[in-house]
Amino acid sequence: MNRGKLSDRISVGGQPDDQDLKNLKAEGFAGVINLRRDGEPNADAARDGRAAQALGMKYFHIPVNSADPQRAQLDAVKAALGQINGPVFVHCQGGGRACNMALLATAPASGYGSQQMFDQAAAAGFPVTNPAFQQFISAVLDKKG
């Protein structure tokens, strides 16, 4: 599984398997946020949720379409982060979508623009290359929409 650390509290990456979930729990992770949509290859949110919850971790499934990210989904990620006390692993299939949404959800309220987020995403190993996400990030952070 790809993995990048955004902060002491948030890591992002690709789809974890059962052993990855056990490792995350052993490292002290308290929750998982899954951004994969039903129908994606090897996506099974119900199974993943049962596996995470069986380990005592909170689990949230917030499907996000990379071609059309929505503010309601961003708000749901923010809300989920607020309900997890401790480190959180946010994932999608490969990690990019997770990185984008997690960084947006935790962006400072003032003085933080899209270029700073693009730089942070690249530093975490998940550069923002998706045009739809580039536009969404700019709309949210640069107040263009």
PDB file of N, CA, C and O in Angstrom, residues 46-99:
ATOM      1  N   ALA A  46     -18.081  -2.300   2.523  1.00  0.00           N
ATOM      2  CA  ALA A  46     -18.722  -3.010   3.635  1.00  0.00           C
ATOM      3  C   ALA A  46     -17.723  -3.958   4.306  1.00  0.00           C
ATOM      4  O   ALA A  46     -17.621  -4.001   5.537  1.00  0.00           O
ATOM      5  N   ARG A  47     -16.977  -4.696   3.525  1.00  0.00           N
ATOM      6  CA  ARG A  47     -15.983  -5.623   4.064  1.00  0.00           C
ATOM      7  C   ARG A  47     -14.890  -4.854   4.787  1.00  0.00           C
ATOM      8  O   ARG A  47     -14.480  -5.202   5.895  1.00  0.00           O
ATOM      9  N   ASP A  48     -14.413  -3.780   4.160  1.00  0.00           N
ATOM     10  CA  ASP A  48     -13.364  -2.967   4.773  1.00  0.00           C
ATOM     11  C   ASP A  48     -13.830  -2.382   6.105  1.00  0.00           C
ATOM     12  O   ASP A  48     -13.078  -2.323   7.075  1.00  0.00           O
ATOM     13  N   GLY A  49     -15.078  -1.929   6.135  1.00  0.00           N
ATOM     14  CA  GLY A  49     -15.630  -1.364   7.361  1.00  0.00           C
ATOM     15  C   GLY A  49     -15.697  -2.390   8.480  1.00  0.00           C
ATOM     16  O   GLY A  49     -15.333  -2.095   9.617  1.00  0.00           O
ATOM     17  N   ARG A  50     -16.142  -3.604   8.138  1.00  0.00           N
ATOM     18  CA  ARG A  50     -16.195  -4.662   9.151  1.00  0.00           C
ATOM     19  C   ARG A  50     -14.797  -4.978   9.674  1.00  0.00           C
ATOM     20  O   ARG A  50     -14.607  -5.163  10.880  1.00  0.00           O
ATOM     21  N   ALA A  51     -13.811  -5.035   8.764  1.00  0.00           N
ATOM     22  CA  ALA A  51     -12.437  -5.364   9.171  1.00  0.00           C
ATOM     23  C   ALA A  51     -11.868  -4.284  10.098  1.00  0.00           C
ATOM     24  O   ALA A  51     -11.254  -4.599  11.123  1.00  0.00           O
ATOM     25  N   ALA A  52     -12.075  -3.014   9.756  1.00  0.00           N
ATOM     26  CA  ALA A  52     -11.560  -1.920  10.589  1.00  0.00           C
ATOM     27  C   ALA A  52     -12.263  -1.897  11.944  1.00  0.00           C
ATOM     28  O   ALA A  52     -11.619  -1.754  12.993  1.00  0.00           O
ATOM     29  N   GLN A  53     -13.576  -2.050  11.935  1.00  0.00           N
ATOM     30  CA  GLN A  53     -14.333  -2.010  13.185  1.00  0.00           C
ATOM     31  C   GLN A  53     -14.007  -3.194  14.073  1.00  0.00           C
ATOM     32  O   GLN A  53     -13.983  -3.067  15.302  1.00  0.00           O
ATOM     33  N   ALA A  54     -13.722  -4.359  13.478  1.00  0.00           N
ATOM     34  CA  ALA A  54     -13.340  -5.540  14.266  1.00  0.00           C
ATOM     35  C   ALA A  54     -12.034  -5.295  15.016  1.00  0.00           C
ATOM     36  O   ALA A  54     -11.790  -5.900  16.060  1.00  0.00           O
ATOM     37  N   LEU A  55     -11.204  -4.383  14.487  1.00  0.00           N
ATOM     38  CA  LEU A  55      -9.945  -4.032  15.138  1.00  0.00           C
ATOM     39  C   LEU A  55     -10.121  -2.890  16.147  1.00  0.00           C
ATOM     40  O   LEU A  55      -9.157  -2.465  16.782  1.00  0.00           O
ATOM     41  N   GLY A  56     -11.342  -2.389  16.261  1.00  0.00           N
ATOM     42  CA  GLY A  56     -11.611  -1.305  17.203  1.00  0.00           C
ATOM     43  C   GLY A  56     -11.381   0.078  16.637  1.00  0.00           C
ATOM     44  O   GLY A  56     -11.293   1.050  17.390  1.00  0.00           O
ATOM     45  N   MET A  57     -11.295   0.183  15.309  1.00  0.00           N
ATOM     46  CA  MET A  57     -11.104   1.492  14.685  1.00  0.00           C
ATOM     47  C   MET A  57     -12.437   2.021  14.171  1.00  0.00           C
ATOM     48  O   MET A  57     -13.295   1.250  13.722  1.00  0.00           O
ATOM     49  N   LYS A  58     -12.601   3.334  14.219  1.00  0.00           N
ATOM     50  CA  LYS A  58     -13.768   3.958  13.597  1.00  0.00           C
ATOM     51  C   LYS A  58     -13.573   3.878  12.086  1.00  0.00           C
ATOM     52  O   LYS A  58     -12.448   3.915  11.587  1.00  0.00           O
ATOM     53  N   TYR A  59     -14.690   3.806  11.376  1.00  0.00           N
ATOM     54  CA  TYR A  59     -14.625   3.652   9.917  1.00  0.00           C
ATOM     55  C   TYR A  59     -15.695   4.525   9.275  1.00  0.00           C
ATOM     56  O   TYR A  59     -16.849   4.510   9.699  1.00  0.00           O
ATOM     57  N   PHE A  60     -15.276   5.275   8.265  1.00  0.00           N
ATOM     58  CA  PHE A  60     -16.200   6.111   7.505  1.00  0.00           C
ATOM     59  C   PHE A  60     -16.003   5.839   6.022  1.00  0.00           C
ATOM     60  O   PHE A  60     -14.860   5.775   5.549  1.00  0.00           O
ATOM     61  N   HIS A  61     -17.110   5.697   5.294  1.00  0.00           N
ATOM     62  CA  HIS A  61     -17.060   5.519   3.844  1.00  0.00           C
ATOM     63  C   HIS A  61     -17.707   6.739   3.204  1.00  0.00           C
ATOM     64  O   HIS A  61     -18.908   6.988   3.387  1.00  0.00           O
ATOM     65  N   ILE A  62     -16.887   7.523   2.511  1.00  0.00           N
ATOM     66  CA  ILE A  62     -17.351   8.741   1.853  1.00  0.00           C
ATOM     67  C   ILE A  62     -16.913   8.649   0.385  1.00  0.00           C
ATOM     68  O   ILE A  62     -15.797   9.044   0.033  1.00  0.00           O
ATOM     69  N   PRO A  63     -17.760   8.085  -0.493  1.00  0.00           N
ATOM     70  CA  PRO A  63     -17.367   7.909  -1.890  1.00  0.00           C
ATOM     71  C   PRO A  63     -17.134   9.250  -2.587  1.00  0.00           C
ATOM     72  O   PRO A  63     -17.966  10.156  -2.512  1.00  0.00           O
ATOM     73  N   VAL A  64     -15.969   9.372  -3.232  1.00  0.00           N
ATOM     74  CA  VAL A  64     -15.603  10.593  -3.948  1.00  0.00           C
ATOM     75  C   VAL A  64     -15.224  10.222  -5.373  1.00  0.00           C
ATOM     76  O   VAL A  64     -14.387   9.349  -5.597  1.00  0.00           O
ATOM     77  N   ASN A  65     -15.839  10.905  -6.332  1.00  0.00           N
ATOM     78  CA  ASN A  65     -15.516  10.729  -7.747  1.00  0.00           C
ATOM     79  C   ASN A  65     -14.396  11.709  -8.087  1.00  0.00           C
ATOM     80  O   ASN A  65     -14.589  12.922  -8.008  1.00  0.00           O
ATOM     81  N   SER A  66     -13.249  11.193  -8.494  1.00  0.00           N
ATOM     82  CA  SER A  66     -12.104  12.057  -8.821  1.00  0.00           C
ATOM     83  C   SER A  66     -12.416  13.034  -9.945  1.00  0.00           C
ATOM     84  O   SER A  66     -11.821  14.102 -10.019  1.00  0.00           O
ATOM     85  N   ALA A  67     -13.336  12.668 -10.815  1.00  0.00           N
ATOM     86  CA  ALA A  67     -13.682  13.543 -11.938  1.00  0.00           C
ATOM     87  C   ALA A  67     -14.678  14.627 -11.546  1.00  0.00           C
ATOM     88  O   ALA A  67     -14.893  15.570 -12.301  1.00  0.00           O
ATOM     89  N   ASP A  68     -15.262  14.512 -10.338  1.00  0.00           N
ATOM     90  CA  ASP A  68     -16.274  15.477  -9.924  1.00  0.00           C
ATOM     91  C   ASP A  68     -16.359  15.576  -8.401  1.00  0.00           C
ATOM     92  O   ASP A  68     -17.381  15.269  -7.801  1.00  0.00           O
ATOM     93  N   PRO A  69     -15.264  16.011  -7.741  1.00  0.00           N
ATOM     94  CA  PRO A  69     -15.313  16.150  -6.276  1.00  0.00           C
ATOM     95  C   PRO A  69     -16.302  17.248  -5.883  1.00  0.00           C
ATOM     96  O   PRO A  69     -16.450  18.245  -6.584  1.00  0.00           O
ATOM     97  N   GLN A  70     -16.974  17.026  -4.740  1.00  0.00           N
ATOM     98  CA  GLN A  70     -18.026  17.936  -4.301  1.00  0.00           C
ATOM     99  C   GLN A  70     -17.725  18.497  -2.909  1.00  0.00           C
ATOM    100  O   GLN A  70     -17.127  17.827  -2.087  1.00  0.00           O
ATOM    101  N   ARG A  71     -18.213  19.698  -2.659  1.00  0.00           N
ATOM    102  CA  ARG A  71     -18.036  20.315  -1.333  1.00  0.00           C
ATOM    103  C   ARG A  71     -18.712  19.498  -0.231  1.00  0.00           C
ATOM    104  O   ARG A  71     -18.208  19.447   0.895  1.00  0.00           O
ATOM    105  N   ALA A  72     -19.838  18.869  -0.535  1.00  0.00           N
ATOM    106  CA  ALA A  72     -20.522  18.056   0.479  1.00  0.00           C
ATOM    107  C   ALA A  72     -19.623  16.903   0.910  1.00  0.00           C
ATOM    108  O   ALA A  72     -19.620  16.521   2.086  1.00  0.00           O
ATOM    109  N   GLN A  73     -18.872  16.346  -0.012  1.00  0.00           N
ATOM    110  CA  GLN A  73     -17.944  15.264   0.325  1.00  0.00           C
ATOM    111  C   GLN A  73     -16.810  15.801   1.188  1.00  0.00           C
ATOM    112  O   GLN A  73     -16.398  15.159   2.161  1.00  0.00           O
ATOM    113  N   LEU A  74     -16.309  16.974   0.855  1.00  0.00           N
ATOM    114  CA  LEU A  74     -15.269  17.613   1.654  1.00  0.00           C
ATOM    115  C   LEU A  74     -15.780  17.867   3.069  1.00  0.00           C
ATOM    116  O   LEU A  74     -15.089  17.581   4.050  1.00  0.00           O
ATOM    117  N   ASP A  75     -17.003  18.362   3.184  1.00  0.00           N
ATOM    118  CA  ASP A  75     -17.598  18.594   4.502  1.00  0.00           C
ATOM    119  C   ASP A  75     -17.724  17.286   5.278  1.00  0.00           C
ATOM    120  O   ASP A  75     -17.525  17.259   6.497  1.00  0.00           O
ATOM    121  N   ALA A  76     -18.069  16.197   4.579  1.00  0.00           N
ATOM    122  CA  ALA A  76     -18.203  14.888   5.233  1.00  0.00           C
ATOM    123  C   ALA A  76     -16.845  14.401   5.738  1.00  0.00           C
ATOM    124  O   ALA A  76     -16.760  13.811   6.829  1.00  0.00           O
ATOM    125  N   VAL A  77     -15.780  14.642   4.973  1.00  0.00           N
ATOM    126  CA  VAL A  77     -14.438  14.260   5.417  1.00  0.00           C
ATOM    127  C   VAL A  77     -14.059  15.064   6.662  1.00  0.00           C
ATOM    128  O   VAL A  77     -13.548  14.510   7.641  1.00  0.00           O
ATOM    129  N   LYS A  78     -14.338  16.365   6.642  1.00  0.00           N
ATOM    130  CA  LYS A  78     -14.063  17.202   7.818  1.00  0.00           C
ATOM    131  C   LYS A  78     -14.807  16.674   9.038  1.00  0.00           C
ATOM    132  O   LYS A  78     -14.237  16.566  10.134  1.00  0.00           O
ATOM    133  N   ALA A  79     -16.085  16.345   8.857  1.00  0.00           N
ATOM    134  CA  ALA A  79     -16.894  15.840   9.971  1.00  0.00           C
ATOM    135  C   ALA A  79     -16.344  14.512  10.487  1.00  0.00           C
ATOM    136  O   ALA A  79     -16.263  14.298  11.699  1.00  0.00           O
ATOM    137  N   ALA A  80     -15.959  13.625   9.582  1.00  0.00           N
ATOM    138  CA  ALA A  80     -15.408  12.329  10.002  1.00  0.00           C
ATOM    139  C   ALA A  80     -14.114  12.523  10.776  1.00  0.00           C
ATOM    140  O   ALA A  80     -13.910  11.889  11.823  1.00  0.00           O
ATOM    141  N   LEU A  81     -13.253  13.408  10.294  1.00  0.00           N
ATOM    142  CA  LEU A  81     -12.003  13.677  11.016  1.00  0.00           C
ATOM    143  C   LEU A  81     -12.290  14.163  12.431  1.00  0.00           C
ATOM    144  O   LEU A  81     -11.579  13.821  13.367  1.00  0.00           O
ATOM    145  N   GLY A  82     -13.353  14.945  12.575  1.00  0.00           N
ATOM    146  CA  GLY A  82     -13.723  15.463  13.884  1.00  0.00           C
ATOM    147  C   GLY A  82     -14.273  14.408  14.836  1.00  0.00           C
ATOM    148  O   GLY A  82     -14.322  14.624  16.040  1.00  0.00           O
ATOM    149  N   GLN A  83     -14.666  13.266  14.288  1.00  0.00           N
ATOM    150  CA  GLN A  83     -15.233  12.202  15.119  1.00  0.00           C
ATOM    151  C   GLN A  83     -14.221  11.123  15.494  1.00  0.00           C
ATOM    152  O   GLN A  83     -14.567  10.174  16.197  1.00  0.00           O
ATOM    153  N   ILE A  84     -13.006  11.261  15.011  1.00  0.00           N
ATOM    154  CA  ILE A  84     -11.975  10.264  15.304  1.00  0.00           C
ATOM    155  C   ILE A  84     -10.952  10.883  16.237  1.00  0.00           C
ATOM    156  O   ILE A  84     -10.298  11.861  15.889  1.00  0.00           O
ATOM    157  N   ASN A  85     -10.815  10.314  17.409  1.00  0.00           N
ATOM    158  CA  ASN A  85      -9.847  10.797  18.391  1.00  0.00           C
ATOM    159  C   ASN A  85      -8.558  10.005  18.240  1.00  0.00           C
ATOM    160  O   ASN A  85      -8.451   8.892  18.745  1.00  0.00           O
ATOM    161  N   GLY A  86      -7.624  10.575  17.527  1.00  0.00           N
ATOM    162  CA  GLY A  86      -6.352   9.906  17.308  1.00  0.00           C
ATOM    163  C   GLY A  86      -5.986   9.900  15.845  1.00  0.00           C
ATOM    164  O   GLY A  86      -6.670  10.502  15.011  1.00  0.00           O
ATOM    165  N   PRO A  87      -4.903   9.229  15.508  1.00  0.00           N
ATOM    166  CA  PRO A  87      -4.439   9.191  14.125  1.00  0.00           C
ATOM    167  C   PRO A  87      -5.457   8.551  13.183  1.00  0.00           C
ATOM    168  O   PRO A  87      -6.169   7.608  13.555  1.00  0.00           O
ATOM    169  N   VAL A  88      -5.502   9.086  11.961  1.00  0.00           N
ATOM    170  CA  VAL A  88      -6.477   8.663  10.953  1.00  0.00           C
ATOM    171  C   VAL A  88      -5.745   8.297   9.668  1.00  0.00           C
ATOM    172  O   VAL A  88      -4.821   8.999   9.244  1.00  0.00           O
ATOM    173  N   PHE A  89      -6.195   7.216   9.032  1.00  0.00           N
ATOM    174  CA  PHE A  89      -5.702   6.830   7.714  1.00  0.00           C
ATOM    175  C   PHE A  89      -6.821   7.077   6.721  1.00  0.00           C
ATOM    176  O   PHE A  89      -7.906   6.502   6.826  1.00  0.00           O
ATOM    177  N   VAL A  90      -6.572   7.985   5.766  1.00  0.00           N
ATOM    178  CA  VAL A  90      -7.535   8.301   4.717  1.00  0.00           C
ATOM    179  C   VAL A  90      -7.032   7.619   3.448  1.00  0.00           C
ATOM    180  O   VAL A  90      -5.875   7.788   3.074  1.00  0.00           O
ATOM    181  N   HIS A  91      -7.919   6.853   2.795  1.00  0.00           N
ATOM    182  CA  HIS A  91      -7.451   6.136   1.605  1.00  0.00           C
ATOM    183  C   HIS A  91      -8.441   6.177   0.460  1.00  0.00           C
ATOM    184  O   HIS A  91      -9.624   6.452   0.626  1.00  0.00           O
ATOM    185  N   CYS A  92      -7.890   5.892  -0.706  1.00  0.00           N
ATOM    186  CA  CYS A  92      -8.659   5.676  -1.921  1.00  0.00           C
ATOM    187  C   CYS A  92      -7.978   4.502  -2.622  1.00  0.00           C
ATOM    188  O   CYS A  92      -7.373   3.664  -1.954  1.00  0.00           O
ATOM    189  N   GLN A  93      -8.036   4.444  -3.930  1.00  0.00           N
ATOM    190  CA  GLN A  93      -7.390   3.323  -4.603  1.00  0.00           C
ATOM    191  C   GLN A  93      -5.869   3.457  -4.582  1.00  0.00           C
ATOM    192  O   GLN A  93      -5.164   2.527  -4.228  1.00  0.00           O
ATOM    193  N   GLY A  94      -5.369   4.645  -4.961  1.00  0.00           N
ATOM    194  CA  GLY A  94      -3.928   4.831  -5.045  1.00  0.00           C
ATOM    195  C   GLY A  94      -3.342   5.852  -4.090  1.00  0.00           C
ATOM    196  O   GLY A  94      -2.139   5.884  -3.880  1.00  0.00           O
ATOM    197  N   GLY A  95      -4.177   6.736  -3.535  1.00  0.00           N
ATOM    198  CA  GLY A  95      -3.710   7.707  -2.555  1.00  0.00           C
ATOM    199  C   GLY A  95      -3.902   9.162  -2.934  1.00  0.00           C
ATOM    200  O   GLY A  95      -3.958  10.016  -2.057  1.00  0.00           O
ATOM    201  N   GLY A  96      -3.989   9.470  -4.215  1.00  0.00           N
ATOM    202  CA  GLY A  96      -4.096  10.867  -4.640  1.00  0.00           C
ATOM    203  C   GLY A  96      -5.372  11.547  -4.187  1.00  0.00           C
ATOM    204  O   GLY A  96      -5.352  12.662  -3.654  1.00  0.00           O
ATOM    205  N   ARG A  97      -6.482  10.911  -4.413  1.00  0.00           N
ATOM    206  CA  ARG A  97      -7.784  11.449  -4.003  1.00  0.00           C
ATOM    207  C   ARG A  97      -7.810  11.648  -2.491  1.00  0.00           C
ATOM    208  O   ARG A  97      -8.285  12.674  -1.986  1.00  0.00           O
ATOM    209  N   ALA A  98      -7.277  10.674  -1.754  1.00  0.00           N
ATOM    210  CA  ALA A  98      -7.233  10.762  -0.291  1.00  0.00           C
ATOM    211  C   ALA A  98      -6.375  11.939   0.157  1.00  0.00           C
ATOM    212  O   ALA A  98      -6.749  12.686   1.063  1.00  0.00           O
ATOM    213  N   CYS A  99      -5.231  12.104  -0.478  1.00  0.00           N
ATOM    214  CA  CYS A  99      -4.344  13.216  -0.136  1.00  0.00           C
ATOM    215  C   CYS A  99      -5.040  14.552  -0.382  1.00  0.00           C
ATOM    216  O   CYS A  99      -5.025  15.436   0.477  1.00  0.00           O
TER     217      CYS A  99
END
